[in-house]
Amino acid sequence: MFDKTYVTKDVEVFEGDSKFLPDLLYAGVVSHGSNLNGFMLKAQGEGPHPTALLLHGFPGYDDPIDLAHALRRCGMNVLRFHYRGCWGVKGTYSFTHCMEDVKAGIDYLVDENTVKQFNIDTNNIFLIGHSMGGFMTLTHACDERIKASVAISPYDFGLIGKIGHYDEKEKNEAFEMYKTAQAPLNGTSAEALMQECLDNGDKWNLPDKAEALANEKLLITVGTRDTVSKKCLHHDKLASEIKKYNKNNLTEAFADTDHSYANKRVWLAQTVAEFLEKIINEK
């Protein structure tokens, strides 16, 4: 059972068998031979539990672990991992590899051994991601195994690649950001990542996927003071395109905050939990 009220309160009493207490457990997510250092925040109770794959951004300095704990208190399992080639995970870092790793994470969640171990409700599997994680979320939102998706200030690397061929200002801003992210990454460079975006812009650009995304239940949150995933660039066109095909499946939530939701962390958790509870309870 998922209860959004636990976003802002503790679970004081655990009922039932002690083996159903909340826990933090190793999750053996493997992608193309690399162990992604996965872990599961297991929800309290016998279950079955709705379960989310929560994806961090690029390169992962700003970790949404507070959101993971809030959703776990509400009764949701939350799977976390690092992408290949970052934060000690073996392999080479690239955005393409990140996409493959997300698919590996979804595959892991529906594996019968994983379902049994964590008491997963396979009818209620969700993707949630921040920044690059939001981009990865929307890239995989049409996977039939995903019930709904939450993109928190998604940063569209496809869009950057597409406009980077003619918009030097946005290209240079992105390149400078890529340069600041190299410390935890392996086998890549700012130049390589920018070239990957330029080479794949037409294929990755999210507004070009709007017709398919319009069929999915989506929550997209936006910080109106965000200077990274700028609303005018990374949200407005995408939302407009989605609504051309279907105005009913997209939920938008706006807050007077920055890219990290520094002053709106509780609001963010409440907004996400409210959306998830609604989707879970839909008949």
mmCIF file of C-alpha atoms in Angstrom, residues 12-247:
data_model
loop_
_atom_site.group_PDB
_atom_site.id
_atom_site.type_symbol
_atom_site.label_atom_id
_atom_site.label_comp_id
_atom_site.label_asym_id
_atom_site.label_seq_id
_atom_site.Cartn_x
_atom_site.Cartn_y
_atom_site.Cartn_z
ATOM 1 C CA GLU A 12 6.394 4.918 13.962
ATOM 2 C CA VAL A 13 5.026 1.363 14.155
ATOM 3 C CA PHE A 14 5.836 -1.615 11.969
ATOM 4 C CA GLU A 15 3.164 -4.274 11.964
ATOM 5 C CA GLY A 16 3.642 -7.935 11.134
ATOM 6 C CA ASP A 17 6.717 -10.117 10.745
ATOM 7 C CA SER A 18 10.087 -8.481 11.489
ATOM 8 C CA LYS A 19 11.422 -9.793 8.174
ATOM 9 C CA PHE A 20 9.231 -7.186 6.490
ATOM 10 C CA LEU A 21 10.971 -4.229 8.121
ATOM 11 C CA PRO A 22 12.359 -1.599 5.745
ATOM 12 C CA ASP A 23 15.907 -2.331 4.674
ATOM 13 C CA LEU A 24 18.782 -1.328 2.412
ATOM 14 C CA LEU A 25 19.959 -4.283 0.333
ATOM 15 C CA TYR A 26 22.441 -5.009 -2.423
ATOM 16 C CA ALA A 27 20.901 -5.204 -5.895
ATOM 17 C CA GLY A 28 22.939 -7.045 -8.496
ATOM 18 C CA VAL A 29 22.197 -4.950 -11.557
ATOM 19 C CA VAL A 30 24.624 -5.868 -14.336
ATOM 20 C CA SER A 31 24.857 -4.061 -17.671
ATOM 21 C CA HIS A 32 27.073 -5.353 -20.464
ATOM 22 C CA GLY A 33 29.353 -7.076 -17.969
ATOM 23 C CA SER A 34 29.626 -4.206 -15.487
ATOM 24 C CA ASN A 35 28.147 -4.405 -11.991
ATOM 25 C CA LEU A 36 26.345 -1.087 -11.492
ATOM 26 C CA ASN A 37 26.739 -1.029 -7.681
ATOM 27 C CA GLY A 38 22.991 -1.191 -7.295
ATOM 28 C CA PHE A 39 21.074 -1.100 -4.043
ATOM 29 C CA MET A 40 17.412 -1.352 -3.147
ATOM 30 C CA LEU A 41 15.646 0.659 -0.493
ATOM 31 C CA LYS A 42 13.112 -1.997 0.427
ATOM 32 C CA ALA A 43 9.751 -0.815 1.702
ATOM 33 C CA GLN A 44 8.176 -1.954 4.956
ATOM 34 C CA GLY A 45 5.431 -4.545 4.934
ATOM 35 C CA GLU A 46 4.818 -7.791 3.109
ATOM 36 C CA GLY A 47 3.869 -6.242 -0.200
ATOM 37 C CA PRO A 48 3.714 -6.603 -3.093
ATOM 38 C CA HIS A 49 5.247 -3.150 -3.366
ATOM 39 C CA PRO A 50 5.150 -0.579 -6.146
ATOM 40 C CA THR A 51 8.751 -0.076 -7.199
ATOM 41 C CA ALA A 52 10.666 2.782 -8.776
ATOM 42 C CA LEU A 53 13.990 3.021 -10.539
ATOM 43 C CA LEU A 54 15.372 6.393 -9.402
ATOM 44 C CA LEU A 55 18.034 7.784 -11.749
ATOM 45 C CA HIS A 56 20.571 10.416 -10.813
ATOM 46 C CA GLY A 57 21.837 13.103 -13.122
ATOM 47 C CA PHE A 58 25.120 13.983 -14.797
ATOM 48 C CA PRO A 59 27.520 13.115 -13.374
ATOM 49 C CA GLY A 60 25.676 12.495 -10.099
ATOM 50 C CA TYR A 61 26.973 15.146 -7.719
ATOM 51 C CA ASP A 62 23.408 16.014 -6.724
ATOM 52 C CA ASP A 63 22.066 12.692 -5.431
ATOM 53 C CA PRO A 64 18.274 12.528 -4.801
ATOM 54 C CA ILE A 65 18.603 10.064 -1.921
ATOM 55 C CA ASP A 66 16.180 12.145 0.179
ATOM 56 C CA LEU A 67 13.479 11.456 -2.415
ATOM 57 C CA ALA A 68 14.311 7.755 -2.311
ATOM 58 C CA HIS A 69 13.813 7.639 1.468
ATOM 59 C CA ALA A 70 10.583 9.638 1.264
ATOM 60 C CA LEU A 71 9.097 7.271 -1.306
ATOM 61 C CA ARG A 72 10.264 4.238 0.666
ATOM 62 C CA ARG A 73 8.439 5.560 3.753
ATOM 63 C CA CYS A 74 5.300 5.818 1.608
ATOM 64 C CA GLY A 75 5.562 2.119 0.801
ATOM 65 C CA MET A 76 7.594 2.000 -2.406
ATOM 66 C CA ASN A 77 10.736 0.022 -3.183
ATOM 67 C CA VAL A 78 13.369 2.263 -4.751
ATOM 68 C CA LEU A 79 16.223 0.918 -6.873
ATOM 69 C CA ARG A 80 19.372 3.007 -7.241
ATOM 70 C CA PHE A 81 22.590 2.468 -9.190
ATOM 71 C CA HIS A 82 25.456 4.292 -10.880
ATOM 72 C CA TYR A 83 25.926 4.170 -14.621
ATOM 73 C CA ARG A 84 28.857 2.432 -16.246
ATOM 74 C CA GLY A 85 32.086 4.382 -16.060
ATOM 75 C CA CYS A 86 31.113 6.657 -13.176
ATOM 76 C CA TRP A 87 31.626 6.666 -9.434
ATOM 77 C CA GLY A 88 33.809 3.563 -9.475
ATOM 78 C CA VAL A 89 31.649 1.405 -11.722
ATOM 79 C CA LYS A 90 33.792 -0.361 -14.304
ATOM 80 C CA GLY A 91 33.437 0.470 -17.965
ATOM 81 C CA THR A 92 33.490 3.550 -20.164
ATOM 82 C CA TYR A 93 31.119 6.415 -19.537
ATOM 83 C CA SER A 94 28.894 7.594 -22.369
ATOM 84 C CA PHE A 95 25.302 8.717 -22.691
ATOM 85 C CA THR A 96 24.633 5.699 -24.901
ATOM 86 C CA HIS A 97 25.897 3.427 -22.150
ATOM 87 C CA CYS A 98 23.677 5.228 -19.636
ATOM 88 C CA MET A 99 20.659 4.447 -21.813
ATOM 89 C CA GLU A 100 21.659 0.801 -21.965
ATOM 90 C CA ASP A 101 22.135 0.743 -18.193
ATOM 91 C CA VAL A 102 18.606 2.038 -17.608
ATOM 92 C CA LYS A 103 17.226 -0.782 -19.723
ATOM 93 C CA ALA A 104 19.323 -3.213 -17.665
ATOM 94 C CA GLY A 105 17.760 -1.730 -14.529
ATOM 95 C CA ILE A 106 14.246 -2.284 -15.858
ATOM 96 C CA ASP A 107 15.167 -5.818 -16.887
ATOM 97 C CA TYR A 108 16.439 -6.434 -13.360
ATOM 98 C CA LEU A 109 13.203 -5.242 -11.754
ATOM 99 C CA VAL A 110 11.030 -7.652 -13.724
ATOM 100 C CA ASP A 111 13.329 -10.655 -13.300
ATOM 101 C CA GLU A 112 11.409 -13.313 -11.372
ATOM 102 C CA ASN A 113 14.150 -13.693 -8.751
ATOM 103 C CA THR A 114 14.206 -9.937 -8.116
ATOM 104 C CA VAL A 115 10.410 -9.790 -7.950
ATOM 105 C CA LYS A 116 10.405 -12.532 -5.324
ATOM 106 C CA GLN A 117 13.299 -11.107 -3.289
ATOM 107 C CA PHE A 118 11.829 -7.608 -2.995
ATOM 108 C CA ASN A 119 8.107 -8.426 -3.245
ATOM 109 C CA ILE A 120 7.717 -6.230 -6.337
ATOM 110 C CA ASP A 121 4.324 -5.377 -7.772
ATOM 111 C CA THR A 122 5.160 -5.720 -11.471
ATOM 112 C CA ASN A 123 1.966 -3.850 -12.389
ATOM 113 C CA ASN A 124 3.321 -0.756 -10.677
ATOM 114 C CA ILE A 125 6.875 -0.130 -11.854
ATOM 115 C CA PHE A 126 7.917 3.492 -12.318
ATOM 116 C CA LEU A 127 10.831 5.493 -13.688
ATOM 117 C CA ILE A 128 11.925 8.635 -11.851
ATOM 118 C CA GLY A 129 14.933 10.725 -12.791
ATOM 119 C CA HIS A 130 16.518 14.116 -12.227
ATOM 120 C CA SER A 131 18.257 16.176 -14.936
ATOM 121 C CA MET A 132 20.070 13.624 -17.121
ATOM 122 C CA GLY A 133 18.115 11.014 -15.179
ATOM 123 C CA GLY A 134 14.966 12.803 -16.311
ATOM 124 C CA PHE A 135 16.161 12.600 -19.903
ATOM 125 C CA MET A 136 16.852 8.882 -19.450
ATOM 126 C CA THR A 137 13.422 8.488 -17.870
ATOM 127 C CA LEU A 138 11.636 10.041 -20.841
ATOM 128 C CA THR A 139 13.804 8.087 -23.258
ATOM 129 C CA HIS A 140 12.535 4.841 -21.674
ATOM 130 C CA ALA A 141 9.032 5.973 -20.672
ATOM 131 C CA CYS A 142 7.407 4.067 -23.535
ATOM 132 C CA ASP A 143 8.727 0.728 -22.303
ATOM 133 C CA GLU A 144 5.566 -1.340 -21.800
ATOM 134 C CA ARG A 145 6.815 -2.531 -18.414
ATOM 135 C CA ILE A 146 6.715 1.028 -17.024
ATOM 136 C CA LYS A 147 3.372 2.212 -15.663
ATOM 137 C CA ALA A 148 4.254 5.919 -15.445
ATOM 138 C CA SER A 149 7.287 8.168 -15.333
ATOM 139 C CA VAL A 150 8.490 11.227 -13.436
ATOM 140 C CA ALA A 151 11.043 13.537 -15.061
ATOM 141 C CA ILE A 152 12.476 16.112 -12.655
ATOM 142 C CA SER A 153 13.896 19.023 -14.649
ATOM 143 C CA PRO A 154 14.935 16.777 -17.550
ATOM 144 C CA TYR A 155 18.006 17.922 -19.477
ATOM 145 C CA ASP A 156 17.629 16.949 -23.127
ATOM 146 C CA PHE A 157 21.037 15.903 -24.454
ATOM 147 C CA GLY A 158 19.423 15.175 -27.798
ATOM 148 C CA LEU A 159 18.171 18.726 -28.075
ATOM 149 C CA ILE A 160 21.631 20.065 -27.227
ATOM 150 C CA GLY A 161 23.084 17.860 -29.935
ATOM 151 C CA LYS A 162 20.482 18.946 -32.460
ATOM 152 C CA ILE A 163 20.793 22.702 -31.899
ATOM 153 C CA GLY A 164 24.515 22.464 -31.226
ATOM 154 C CA HIS A 165 25.119 22.430 -34.965
ATOM 155 C CA TYR A 166 23.980 26.051 -35.202
ATOM 156 C CA ASP A 167 23.569 27.517 -31.681
ATOM 157 C CA GLU A 168 27.102 28.175 -30.462
ATOM 158 C CA LYS A 169 25.942 29.747 -27.188
ATOM 159 C CA GLU A 170 24.000 26.696 -25.994
ATOM 160 C CA LYS A 171 26.661 24.340 -27.300
ATOM 161 C CA ASN A 172 29.401 26.178 -25.426
ATOM 162 C CA GLU A 173 27.377 26.295 -22.193
ATOM 163 C CA ALA A 174 26.834 22.553 -22.407
ATOM 164 C CA PHE A 175 30.495 21.926 -23.169
ATOM 165 C CA GLU A 176 31.577 23.927 -20.110
ATOM 166 C CA MET A 177 29.221 21.844 -17.957
ATOM 167 C CA TYR A 178 30.620 18.627 -19.413
ATOM 168 C CA LYS A 179 34.117 19.834 -18.455
ATOM 169 C CA THR A 180 33.130 20.267 -14.797
ATOM 170 C CA ALA A 181 31.766 16.716 -14.617
ATOM 171 C CA GLN A 182 34.880 14.734 -15.508
ATOM 172 C CA ALA A 183 36.216 13.878 -12.025
ATOM 173 C CA PRO A 184 33.960 10.836 -11.339
ATOM 174 C CA LEU A 185 33.884 9.666 -14.979
ATOM 175 C CA ASN A 186 36.052 7.052 -16.665
ATOM 176 C CA GLY A 187 37.200 6.765 -20.258
ATOM 177 C CA THR A 188 35.624 9.898 -21.633
ATOM 178 C CA SER A 189 36.096 13.637 -22.040
ATOM 179 C CA ALA A 190 34.006 16.745 -22.525
ATOM 180 C CA GLU A 191 34.907 16.652 -26.207
ATOM 181 C CA ALA A 192 33.791 13.026 -26.579
ATOM 182 C CA LEU A 193 30.486 13.654 -24.803
ATOM 183 C CA MET A 194 29.736 16.715 -26.890
ATOM 184 C CA GLN A 195 30.497 14.837 -30.084
ATOM 185 C CA GLU A 196 28.204 12.024 -28.958
ATOM 186 C CA CYS A 197 25.383 14.553 -28.548
ATOM 187 C CA LEU A 198 26.060 16.122 -31.950
ATOM 188 C CA ASP A 199 26.106 12.698 -33.604
ATOM 189 C CA ASN A 200 22.838 11.592 -31.987
ATOM 190 C CA GLY A 201 20.819 14.792 -31.704
ATOM 191 C CA ASP A 202 18.246 13.841 -34.297
ATOM 192 C CA LYS A 203 17.774 10.402 -32.741
ATOM 193 C CA TRP A 204 17.628 11.499 -29.090
ATOM 194 C CA ASN A 205 15.763 14.828 -29.276
ATOM 195 C CA LEU A 206 12.763 14.485 -26.948
ATOM 196 C CA PRO A 207 10.283 16.783 -28.764
ATOM 197 C CA ASP A 208 10.620 14.468 -31.777
ATOM 198 C CA LYS A 209 9.350 11.627 -29.549
ATOM 199 C CA ALA A 210 6.293 13.605 -28.430
ATOM 200 C CA GLU A 211 3.702 11.504 -30.242
ATOM 201 C CA ALA A 212 4.824 8.347 -28.441
ATOM 202 C CA LEU A 213 5.320 10.126 -25.112
ATOM 203 C CA ALA A 214 1.777 11.500 -25.325
ATOM 204 C CA ASN A 215 0.492 7.967 -24.773
ATOM 205 C CA GLU A 216 2.306 7.651 -21.436
ATOM 206 C CA LYS A 217 1.406 8.911 -17.974
ATOM 207 C CA LEU A 218 4.038 11.544 -17.230
ATOM 208 C CA LEU A 219 4.876 14.042 -14.511
ATOM 209 C CA ILE A 220 7.436 16.676 -15.454
ATOM 210 C CA THR A 221 8.571 19.107 -12.770
ATOM 211 C CA VAL A 222 10.209 22.420 -13.591
ATOM 212 C CA GLY A 223 12.250 24.902 -11.590
ATOM 213 C CA THR A 224 11.491 28.353 -12.942
ATOM 214 C CA ARG A 225 14.920 29.619 -11.817
ATOM 215 C CA ASP A 226 16.754 26.640 -13.294
ATOM 216 C CA THR A 227 19.747 27.796 -15.356
ATOM 217 C CA VAL A 228 20.757 24.252 -16.365
ATOM 218 C CA SER A 229 17.561 22.628 -17.646
ATOM 219 C CA LYS A 230 16.185 25.962 -18.792
ATOM 220 C CA LYS A 231 12.405 25.997 -18.950
ATOM 221 C CA CYS A 232 12.328 27.807 -22.277
ATOM 222 C CA LEU A 233 14.668 25.270 -23.852
ATOM 223 C CA HIS A 234 14.211 21.919 -22.151
ATOM 224 C CA HIS A 235 10.544 22.042 -21.158
ATOM 225 C CA ASP A 236 8.295 24.379 -23.111
ATOM 226 C CA LYS A 237 8.810 22.877 -26.590
ATOM 227 C CA LEU A 238 8.565 19.309 -25.314
ATOM 228 C CA ALA A 239 5.372 19.952 -23.353
ATOM 229 C CA SER A 240 3.822 21.828 -26.267
ATOM 230 C CA GLU A 241 4.587 18.980 -28.655
ATOM 231 C CA ILE A 242 3.188 16.336 -26.296
ATOM 232 C CA LYS A 243 -0.047 18.295 -25.860
ATOM 233 C CA LYS A 244 -0.555 18.415 -29.621
ATOM 234 C CA TYR A 245 -1.210 14.683 -29.473
ATOM 235 C CA ASN A 246 -2.790 14.292 -26.026
ATOM 236 C CA LYS A 247 -3.475 16.885 -23.343
#
